[in-house]
Amino acid sequence: MQKVNIKEKLSKFNEHWSPKIIGEINDCYVKVVKLQGEFVWHKHDDEDEMFLVIKGTLTIKLRTEDITLEEGEFFIIPKGIEHMPVAENEVHVLLFEPKTTLNTGNVSNERTVEALEKI
C-alpha cells in the first residue's frame, strides 16, 4: 500500500495518447494519459470507461452529441458506444478501466497501445 501523487506521475512522461498504469483496483487499472489533438472513432464492446479531467478541457464526441469536460469533471462511456476524444490543447486525464480495455477499442492502428507501461 502506498499513496500516489497524480501530478508527479504525469510529470514522468510527455507523449500523447499513451496511457500509463498508476494503480490497480479489483479487475481495473487506474491510468493517466496526456491527450492533444483528435483520437479515432472507436468503441469498446465489453468495457465501460471513465474519463476524469485533471487539467485542461476535453471534448468527447459521441455520434449524437459532444460532451465537454472541464477540470474536476468526469464522464462514463458505456460499453458499445462509439466515441472520439478531442483535446484542442494538452489535457491530463485519469482513467478507470477494466484491465482488458484496449485504448483504441475495436480499432487497431498506430495509436494502439497493447502493452501498457506501469509508472
Short mmCIF file of C-alpha atoms in Angstrom, two decimals, residues 72-119:
data_model
loop_
_atom_site.label_atom_id
_atom_site.label_comp_id
_atom_site.label_asym_id
_atom_site.label_seq_id
_atom_site.Cartn_x
_atom_site.Cartn_y
_atom_site.Cartn_z
CA GLY A 72 -12.61 18.05 -11.98
CA GLU A 73 -15.38 16.61 -14.18
CA PHE A 74 -15.77 13.04 -15.37
CA PHE A 75 -17.86 11.13 -17.87
CA ILE A 76 -18.56 7.41 -18.13
CA ILE A 77 -18.90 5.96 -21.60
CA PRO A 78 -20.96 2.78 -21.58
CA LYS A 79 -19.70 -0.23 -23.50
CA GLY A 80 -20.71 -0.31 -27.14
CA ILE A 81 -20.95 3.49 -27.54
CA GLU A 82 -18.80 4.98 -30.32
CA HIS A 83 -16.77 7.96 -29.18
CA MET A 84 -13.79 10.12 -30.11
CA PRO A 85 -11.85 12.17 -27.54
CA VAL A 86 -10.63 15.57 -28.78
CA ALA A 87 -8.26 17.91 -26.95
CA GLU A 88 -7.61 21.27 -28.58
CA ASN A 89 -4.81 21.89 -26.04
CA GLU A 90 -3.00 19.34 -23.89
CA VAL A 91 -5.29 17.66 -21.37
CA HIS A 92 -4.34 15.41 -18.43
CA VAL A 93 -6.83 12.64 -17.73
CA LEU A 94 -7.28 9.93 -15.12
CA LEU A 95 -8.93 6.77 -16.47
CA PHE A 96 -10.64 3.92 -14.64
CA GLU A 97 -10.95 0.94 -16.96
CA PRO A 98 -11.11 -2.85 -16.81
CA LYS A 99 -7.70 -4.41 -17.38
CA THR A 100 -8.94 -5.80 -20.71
CA THR A 101 -9.60 -2.32 -22.17
CA LEU A 102 -7.54 -1.52 -25.28
CA ASN A 103 -7.13 2.24 -25.75
CA THR A 104 -8.39 2.13 -29.36
CA GLY A 105 -11.16 -0.38 -28.64
CA ASN A 106 -12.34 -2.05 -31.83
CA VAL A 107 -9.80 -0.16 -33.98
CA SER A 108 -6.19 -1.20 -34.48
CA ASN A 109 -3.79 1.47 -35.73
CA GLU A 110 -0.56 3.33 -34.91
CA ARG A 111 -2.11 4.72 -31.71
CA THR A 112 -2.99 1.30 -30.31
CA VAL A 113 -1.05 0.57 -27.12
CA GLU A 114 -1.20 -3.14 -26.36
CA ALA A 115 1.44 -3.31 -23.62
CA LEU A 116 0.87 -0.55 -21.09
CA GLU A 117 3.76 0.86 -19.08
CA LYS A 118 3.42 0.96 -15.30
CA ILE A 119 4.92 4.07 -13.73
#
